[in-house]
Amino acid sequence: MTTRFENGIVATLGPTSRVIWNGSVVTEGETIVAVGDAAEMKMRFPNAEALDCSGKIVLPGFICTHHHFYSTMARGMAIPGEPAANFVEILERLWWKVDRALQEEDITLSAQIPLIECIRNGTTTVIDHHASPGASDGSLDLIEGAVRQAGIRASLCYEVSDRNVMGGGVAENERFIKKVGKGDGQIAAMMGLHASFTISDETLEKCVGIAQDAGVGCHVHVAEDLADREDSLQKYGMPTVHRLDKMGASGPKSLFIHCVHIDESEMDLIAATKTSVVHNPESNMNNAVGVTRLFDLLQRNILVGLGSDGMSSDMLSQMRCAYLLHRLANHDPRVAFLEAPKLLLENNAEICERQFGIRLGELAEGRPADLAIMDYQPPTALNEGNFLGHLIFGLVDATVDTTVCKGKILMQGKKILSMDEERTAARSRELAPQMWQRLAAL
Ligand SMILES: [Zn+2]
């Protein structure tokens, strides 16, 4: 089926970034077949189904390179005991109980809800990091099912750690990697590792071996808090990145998440191994762990992407958070205007190319038909030269009207078509009290 998404402002992004007023994006099946002037596209594709996008801007679907679907049911929950005073306490009192309390249906719902929110926010590709030690076997299949139902793309992994049992989650992650194989462009797999401070050498060696045999990367939290660095220095006599690299976990397909507390030598090592870093500014602020040295990473040509770390599925808000954080942290109102959008729009696409083997993030002939179509009436001229100004100060607050992934319309007129939003949320509200009770007993 051929469709013309026409009469909107088309912002193609990609290397030949163009802004086309009264533009049209033509899709056929899962692929974009043409982008250009709406009248011209109507002549070239007269029999295509037409979807009017006037009053809207058409962008490539957004990408989140680090998410935690499983965190959904923590929303609104009272955390038992004293408030957590530091990062390790946040893990011990909150997240390491949330994941243990999850049962099978909770896992599915915990994925379905953020997937709906992804569609609402035009996020069409996610790299997720899952944990559910109380129900690990088959958990990635449940999430895969939810992703396929939602209709977006996701790279999935299970967060291996030794914190409950030695090698917890290795089998599930290995099984899923083998099942997914090279992937189908919609689902990909990685080797998930919690963090250096919760993984012994023995478990790490096993995981890296599985990842290398399968040709997939490792997805691991790195030096999110100073505690991870200190643990590595104390136990292994070297900082976190050096330990992970020595054990074979670095490389072009691997994702080192956060990298807040790393030194110059670790940055050099990340650059030398072409490992990607994913920055999660909102999460770092929420956990009060510190500020990633973003510009020092970028200066070394390290590929730095942008994630939400489970905080949100709205990637424009994460982009703006990065923009604001680095201006404040550097006491410099000249910085981050180019860099924050680059993480989201360019680098996340590059990271996904390494995971899925397809080039996202660009509206051009031959590219995947993933679109975020937003209500937007620019109050000033909008063109290639000032697009970022509109992105940071206008589009960040605009509403997504229509979301398309793999050529399929997942939301139109702000109505989710691929999932039942009301029923999913109602069922989650039904199960959450039991999940909270199990959690309180842990
Ligand atoms: Zn995370």
Coordinates of C-alpha atoms and ligand atoms in Angstrom, one line a residue:
M1 CA 0.0 0.0 0.0
T2 CA 1.2 3.5 -0.9
T3 CA 0.4 6.5 1.2
R4 CA 1.1 10.2 0.8
F5 CA 1.6 12.1 4.1
E6 CA 1.0 15.4 2.5
N7 CA 0.7 19.2 2.9
G8 CA 2.7 19.4 6.1
I9 CA 6.1 20.9 6.8
V10 CA 8.5 18.1 6.2
A11 CA 11.8 18.2 8.1
T12 CA 13.9 15.4 6.6
L13 CA 16.9 15.6 9.0
G14 CA 19.8 13.3 8.0
P15 CA 22.9 14.4 6.2
T16 CA 21.1 16.5 3.6
S17 CA 18.6 18.0 6.1
R18 CA 15.9 20.0 4.3
V19 CA 12.7 21.7 5.5
I20 CA 10.0 21.5 2.8
W21 CA 6.8 23.6 3.3
N22 CA 3.8 21.9 1.6
G23 CA 5.8 18.8 1.5
S24 CA 4.9 15.1 1.2
V25 CA 6.4 11.9 2.4
V26 CA 5.3 8.9 0.3
T27 CA 5.6 5.5 1.9
E28 CA 5.1 2.1 0.3
G29 CA 4.9 -0.8 2.7
E30 CA 7.6 -0.4 5.3
T31 CA 9.7 2.1 3.3
I32 CA 9.8 5.7 2.2
V33 CA 9.7 5.9 -1.6
A34 CA 9.8 9.6 -2.1
V35 CA 10.0 13.0 -0.3
G36 CA 9.3 16.3 -1.9
D37 CA 6.8 19.0 -2.9
A38 CA 3.2 17.8 -2.2
A39 CA 1.8 18.8 -5.7
E40 CA 4.6 17.0 -7.4
M41 CA 4.2 13.9 -5.3
K42 CA 0.5 13.9 -6.0
M43 CA 1.3 13.8 -9.7
R44 CA 3.9 11.1 -9.3
F45 CA 1.7 8.9 -7.0
P46 CA -1.9 9.7 -8.0
N47 CA -3.3 6.4 -6.7
A48 CA -1.7 6.6 -3.2
E49 CA -3.9 7.0 -0.2
A50 CA -3.6 10.6 1.0
L51 CA -3.3 11.7 4.6
D52 CA -3.5 15.4 5.1
C53 CA -0.8 16.8 7.4
S54 CA -1.6 20.5 7.0
G55 CA -0.9 22.5 10.3
K56 CA 1.6 19.8 11.1
I57 CA 5.3 19.0 10.9
V58 CA 6.5 15.6 9.7
L59 CA 9.7 14.3 11.3
P60 CA 11.4 11.0 11.5
G61 CA 10.2 8.9 14.5
F62 CA 12.3 9.6 17.6
I63 CA 14.7 7.1 19.2
C64 CA 15.4 6.3 22.8
T65 CA 18.7 4.4 23.3
H66 CA 18.2 3.6 27.0
H67 CA 14.9 2.8 28.6
H68 CA 13.5 0.6 31.4
F69 CA 10.0 -0.5 30.6
Y70 CA 9.9 -2.5 33.8
S71 CA 9.9 0.6 36.0
T72 CA 6.2 1.5 35.1
M73 CA 4.5 0.2 38.2
A74 CA 6.7 2.2 40.6
R75 CA 4.8 5.3 39.5
G76 CA 2.9 6.8 42.4
M77 CA 4.1 4.1 44.8
A78 CA 5.0 4.9 48.4
I79 CA 8.6 3.6 49.0
P80 CA 8.7 1.8 52.4
G81 CA 11.2 3.1 55.0
E82 CA 13.4 6.2 55.2
P83 CA 13.9 8.1 52.0
A84 CA 16.9 6.8 50.1
A85 CA 19.8 9.2 50.7
N86 CA 22.1 8.1 47.9
F87 CA 22.2 6.1 44.6
V88 CA 22.9 2.7 46.1
E89 CA 20.1 3.2 48.6
I90 CA 17.8 4.1 45.7
L91 CA 18.6 0.8 44.0
E92 CA 18.3 -1.2 47.2
R93 CA 15.1 0.4 48.5
L94 CA 13.3 0.9 45.2
W95 CA 14.5 -0.6 41.9
W96 CA 15.9 -3.9 43.3
K97 CA 12.5 -4.5 44.9
V98 CA 10.4 -3.3 42.0
D99 CA 12.0 -5.8 39.6
R100 CA 11.8 -8.7 42.1
A101 CA 8.1 -8.1 42.7
L102 CA 7.2 -8.3 39.0
Q103 CA 5.2 -11.3 37.9
E104 CA 4.4 -12.4 34.3
E105 CA 1.4 -10.2 33.6
D106 CA 3.0 -7.2 35.3
I107 CA 5.9 -7.6 32.9
T108 CA 3.6 -7.4 29.9
L109 CA 1.7 -4.4 31.3
S110 CA 4.8 -2.7 32.4
A111 CA 6.0 -2.8 28.8
Q112 CA 2.6 -2.0 27.2
I113 CA 2.1 1.2 29.1
P114 CA 5.5 2.9 28.1
L115 CA 5.0 1.5 24.6
I116 CA 1.7 3.4 24.4
E117 CA 3.5 6.4 25.7
C118 CA 6.2 6.0 23.1
I119 CA 3.6 6.0 20.4
R120 CA 2.0 9.1 22.0
N121 CA 5.3 10.9 21.8
G122 CA 6.4 9.7 18.4
T123 CA 9.1 7.5 19.7
T124 CA 9.3 4.6 17.3
T125 CA 12.5 2.9 18.4
V126 CA 13.7 1.9 21.9
I127 CA 16.7 0.1 23.3
D128 CA 15.3 -1.4 26.6
H129 CA 17.1 -2.8 29.6
H130 CA 14.9 -5.3 31.5
A131 CA 15.0 -6.9 34.9
S132 CA 12.5 -9.2 36.7
P133 CA 14.4 -11.7 38.9
G134 CA 11.2 -13.2 40.2
A135 CA 10.1 -14.1 36.7
S136 CA 13.0 -14.0 34.4
D137 CA 12.5 -17.0 32.2
G138 CA 10.6 -16.0 29.1
S139 CA 10.3 -12.4 30.3
L140 CA 11.9 -11.0 27.1
D141 CA 9.4 -12.9 25.0
L142 CA 6.6 -11.2 26.9
I143 CA 8.2 -7.8 26.1
E144 CA 8.8 -8.8 22.5
G145 CA 5.1 -9.7 22.2
A146 CA 4.1 -6.2 23.6
V147 CA 6.5 -4.4 21.2
R148 CA 5.2 -6.3 18.2
Q149 CA 1.6 -5.5 19.2
A150 CA 2.5 -1.9 19.7
G151 CA 4.2 -1.8 16.3
I152 CA 7.4 0.0 17.2
R153 CA 11.0 -1.3 17.1
A154 CA 13.0 -2.4 20.1
S155 CA 16.3 -3.9 21.0
L156 CA 15.8 -6.0 24.2
C157 CA 18.1 -7.5 26.8
Y158 CA 17.9 -8.9 30.3
E159 CA 19.9 -7.2 33.0
V160 CA 22.3 -9.8 34.3
S161 CA 23.7 -9.4 37.8
D162 CA 24.9 -11.5 40.7
R163 CA 22.9 -9.5 43.3
N164 CA 20.2 -12.2 43.8
V165 CA 21.9 -15.4 42.5
M166 CA 25.2 -15.8 40.7
G167 CA 24.7 -15.2 37.1
G168 CA 21.0 -14.3 37.5
G169 CA 19.5 -13.7 34.0
V170 CA 22.3 -15.1 31.9
A171 CA 20.2 -18.0 30.6
E172 CA 17.3 -15.8 29.7
N173 CA 19.5 -13.3 27.9
E174 CA 21.4 -16.1 26.0
R175 CA 18.2 -17.8 25.0
F176 CA 16.7 -14.5 23.6
I177 CA 19.9 -13.6 21.8
K178 CA 19.9 -17.0 20.0
K179 CA 16.2 -16.7 19.2
V180 CA 16.4 -13.2 17.7
G181 CA 19.6 -14.0 15.8
K182 CA 20.4 -11.2 13.4
G183 CA 17.0 -9.7 14.0
D184 CA 14.3 -8.7 11.6
G185 CA 14.7 -4.9 11.7
Q186 CA 11.9 -4.6 14.4
I187 CA 13.4 -6.7 17.2
A188 CA 17.1 -6.9 18.1
A189 CA 18.9 -8.3 21.1
M190 CA 21.9 -7.3 23.2
M191 CA 23.7 -8.8 26.2
G192 CA 22.3 -6.9 29.2
L193 CA 24.5 -6.4 32.3
H194 CA 23.4 -4.4 35.3
A195 CA 26.7 -2.7 36.3
S196 CA 30.3 -3.5 37.1
F197 CA 29.6 -3.4 40.9
T198 CA 27.0 -6.1 40.8
I199 CA 28.8 -8.5 38.4
S200 CA 31.7 -10.8 39.3
D201 CA 34.5 -11.6 36.8
E202 CA 33.1 -15.1 36.4
T203 CA 29.6 -13.9 35.4
L204 CA 31.1 -11.1 33.2
E205 CA 33.3 -13.5 31.4
K206 CA 30.4 -15.8 30.7
C207 CA 28.2 -12.9 29.4
V208 CA 31.0 -11.5 27.2
G209 CA 31.6 -14.9 25.7
I210 CA 27.9 -15.3 24.8
A211 CA 27.8 -11.8 23.3
Q212 CA 31.0 -12.3 21.2
D213 CA 29.8 -15.7 19.9
A214 CA 26.6 -14.1 18.8
G215 CA 28.1 -10.9 17.5
V216 CA 26.0 -8.6 19.8
G217 CA 27.1 -5.8 22.1
C218 CA 26.9 -5.4 25.8
H219 CA 24.3 -2.9 27.3
V220 CA 25.6 -1.9 30.7
H221 CA 25.3 0.9 33.2
V222 CA 28.8 2.4 33.7
A223 CA 29.9 4.7 36.6
E224 CA 26.4 6.1 37.0
D225 CA 27.4 6.8 40.6
L226 CA 30.8 7.2 42.3
A227 CA 30.1 3.9 44.1
D228 CA 30.6 2.0 40.8
R229 CA 34.0 3.6 40.3
E230 CA 35.1 3.0 43.9
D231 CA 34.0 -0.6 43.8
S232 CA 36.0 -1.3 40.7
L233 CA 39.1 0.5 42.0
Q234 CA 38.8 -1.4 45.3
K235 CA 38.1 -4.9 43.9
Y236 CA 40.0 -4.9 40.6
G237 CA 42.5 -2.1 41.1
M238 CA 41.3 -0.2 38.0
P239 CA 38.4 2.1 37.2
T240 CA 35.1 0.8 35.7
V241 CA 35.8 1.3 32.0
H242 CA 39.2 -0.4 32.2
R243 CA 37.7 -3.4 34.0
L244 CA 34.9 -3.8 31.5
D245 CA 37.3 -3.3 28.6
K246 CA 39.8 -5.8 30.0
M247 CA 36.9 -8.4 30.3
G248 CA 35.9 -7.7 26.6
A249 CA 32.7 -5.8 27.2
S250 CA 33.6 -2.8 25.1
G251 CA 33.3 -2.4 21.3
P252 CA 31.3 -0.7 18.5
K253 CA 28.1 -2.6 19.3
S254 CA 28.3 -2.0 23.1
L255 CA 26.5 0.7 25.0
F256 CA 28.0 2.1 28.1
I257 CA 25.2 3.9 29.9
H258 CA 25.7 7.1 31.9
C259 CA 29.6 7.3 32.3
V260 CA 29.2 10.1 34.8
H261 CA 32.2 9.2 37.0
I262 CA 34.9 8.3 34.5
D263 CA 38.4 9.9 34.1
E264 CA 40.4 10.9 31.0
S265 CA 42.0 7.5 30.5
E266 CA 38.6 5.9 30.5
M267 CA 37.3 8.3 27.9
D268 CA 40.3 7.6 25.8
L269 CA 39.6 3.9 26.1
I270 CA 35.9 4.3 25.1
A271 CA 37.1 6.3 22.1
A272 CA 39.7 3.8 21.1
T273 CA 37.3 0.9 21.3
K274 CA 34.5 2.8 19.4
T275 CA 32.1 2.0 22.3
S276 CA 29.0 4.2 22.4
V277 CA 27.9 6.1 25.5
V278 CA 24.2 6.9 26.3
H279 CA 23.6 10.0 28.3
N280 CA 20.4 10.2 30.5
P281 CA 20.4 13.8 31.9
E282 CA 17.0 13.7 33.5
S283 CA 17.6 10.5 35.3
N284 CA 21.1 11.7 36.5
M285 CA 19.4 14.8 37.9
N286 CA 16.6 12.8 39.5
N287 CA 19.2 10.5 41.2
A288 CA 21.5 13.4 42.0
V289 CA 24.5 11.4 40.8
G290 CA 26.4 14.1 38.9
V291 CA 26.9 15.5 35.4
T292 CA 28.3 13.5 32.5
R293 CA 31.2 15.3 30.9
L294 CA 29.4 15.5 27.6
F295 CA 31.7 17.8 25.7
D296 CA 34.8 15.9 26.8
L297 CA 33.3 12.8 25.3
L298 CA 32.2 14.5 22.1
Q299 CA 35.6 16.1 21.6
R300 CA 37.0 12.6 21.5
N301 CA 34.6 11.7 18.7
I302 CA 32.8 9.2 21.0
L303 CA 29.3 8.4 19.8
V304 CA 27.0 9.7 22.6
G305 CA 23.3 8.9 22.3
L306 CA 20.4 10.1 24.4
G307 CA 18.2 7.9 26.6
S308 CA 15.5 8.4 29.2
D309 CA 16.5 5.6 31.7
G310 CA 12.8 4.9 32.2
M311 CA 12.0 8.5 33.3
S312 CA 9.8 9.1 30.2
S313 CA 9.1 8.1 26.6
D314 CA 9.1 11.7 25.4
M315 CA 12.5 12.1 23.8
L316 CA 12.1 15.8 23.0
S317 CA 11.8 16.5 26.7
Q318 CA 15.0 14.5 27.3
M319 CA 16.8 16.5 24.6
R320 CA 15.8 19.8 26.2
C321 CA 16.8 18.5 29.6
A322 CA 20.3 17.8 28.2
Y323 CA 20.4 21.3 26.6
L324 CA 19.5 23.0 29.9
L325 CA 21.7 20.8 32.2
H326 CA 24.9 21.4 30.2
R327 CA 24.3 25.1 30.0
L328 CA 23.9 25.4 33.7
A329 CA 26.6 22.9 34.6
N330 CA 29.1 24.7 32.4
H331 CA 27.9 28.2 33.4
D332 CA 28.0 28.9 29.7
P333 CA 24.9 30.0 27.7
R334 CA 26.8 29.4 24.4
V335 CA 26.9 25.6 24.7
A336 CA 24.7 22.6 24.0
F337 CA 22.5 24.2 21.4
L338 CA 24.0 22.0 18.7
E339 CA 25.0 19.1 20.9
A340 CA 21.8 18.2 22.7
P341 CA 19.8 17.8 19.4
K342 CA 22.7 16.0 17.8
L343 CA 22.5 13.3 20.5
L344 CA 18.9 12.7 19.8
L345 CA 18.6 13.2 16.1
E346 CA 21.9 12.0 14.7
N347 CA 23.7 9.9 17.3
N348 CA 20.8 7.8 18.3
A349 CA 20.2 6.9 14.7
E350 CA 23.9 5.9 14.4
I351 CA 23.6 3.7 17.5
C352 CA 20.5 2.0 16.1
E353 CA 22.2 1.3 12.8
R354 CA 24.8 -0.8 14.8
Q355 CA 22.0 -2.6 16.6
F356 CA 19.3 -3.1 13.9
G357 CA 21.4 -2.8 10.7
I358 CA 19.0 -0.2 9.3
R359 CA 19.4 3.6 9.0
L360 CA 16.7 5.4 10.9
G361 CA 16.3 9.1 11.7
E362 CA 16.0 10.5 8.2
L363 CA 13.1 11.0 5.8
A364 CA 14.6 10.0 2.4
E365 CA 13.9 7.5 -0.4
G366 CA 14.8 4.0 0.8
R367 CA 14.7 4.8 4.5
P368 CA 12.3 3.0 6.9
A369 CA 8.8 4.6 7.1
D370 CA 9.0 5.7 10.7
L371 CA 7.3 9.1 11.2
A372 CA 6.3 11.5 14.0
I373 CA 3.8 14.0 12.8
M374 CA 3.2 16.8 15.2
D375 CA 0.8 19.7 15.5
Y376 CA 2.9 22.8 14.8
Q377 CA 2.2 26.2 13.4
P378 CA 5.5 28.0 13.4
P379 CA 5.2 31.6 14.7
T380 CA 8.3 32.6 12.7
A381 CA 10.0 31.4 9.5
L382 CA 11.1 27.8 9.8
N383 CA 13.9 26.6 7.5
E384 CA 17.0 24.4 7.6
G385 CA 19.0 27.2 9.2
N386 CA 16.8 27.7 12.2
F387 CA 15.3 24.3 12.7
L388 CA 17.0 23.7 16.0
G389 CA 15.6 26.8 17.5
H390 CA 12.1 25.6 16.7
L391 CA 13.0 22.1 18.0
I392 CA 14.3 23.3 21.3
F393 CA 11.8 26.1 22.0
G394 CA 8.7 25.0 20.1
L395 CA 8.5 21.4 19.0
V396 CA 9.4 20.3 22.5
D397 CA 6.0 21.4 23.6
A398 CA 4.1 20.4 20.5
T399 CA 1.7 17.4 20.5
V400 CA 2.3 14.4 18.4
D401 CA -0.9 13.8 16.3
T402 CA 0.1 10.8 14.1
T403 CA 2.8 8.1 14.7
V404 CA 3.9 5.7 11.9
C405 CA 6.4 2.8 12.3
K406 CA 7.3 0.3 9.5
G407 CA 4.8 2.2 7.4
K408 CA 1.9 1.3 9.7
I409 CA -0.1 4.1 11.3
L410 CA 0.0 3.4 15.1
M411 CA -1.7 6.6 16.2
Q412 CA -3.9 9.0 14.1
G413 CA -5.7 12.1 15.3
K414 CA -4.1 11.3 18.7
K415 CA -5.9 8.0 19.0
I416 CA -3.8 5.0 19.6
L417 CA -4.8 2.3 17.0
S418 CA -2.5 -0.6 17.7
M419 CA -3.3 -0.9 21.4
D420 CA -6.2 -0.5 23.9
E421 CA -4.9 2.3 26.1
E422 CA -7.8 2.5 28.5
R423 CA -8.0 -1.2 29.1
T424 CA -4.3 -1.6 29.5
A425 CA -4.1 1.2 32.1
A426 CA -7.2 -0.2 33.9
R427 CA -5.6 -3.7 34.2
S428 CA -2.4 -2.2 35.4
R429 CA -4.2 -0.3 38.2
E430 CA -5.9 -3.6 39.1
L431 CA -2.6 -5.5 39.5
A432 CA -0.5 -2.7 40.9
P433 CA -1.7 -3.0 44.6
Q434 CA -0.7 -6.7 44.6
M435 CA 2.6 -5.9 43.1
W436 CA 3.2 -3.1 45.7
Q437 CA 2.2 -5.6 48.5
R438 CA 4.7 -8.2 47.3
L439 CA 7.3 -5.4 47.1
A440 CA 6.6 -4.2 50.7
A441 CA 7.2 -7.7 52.0
L442 CA 10.7 -8.0 50.4
Ligands
ZN1 ZN 19.3 2.5 33.2

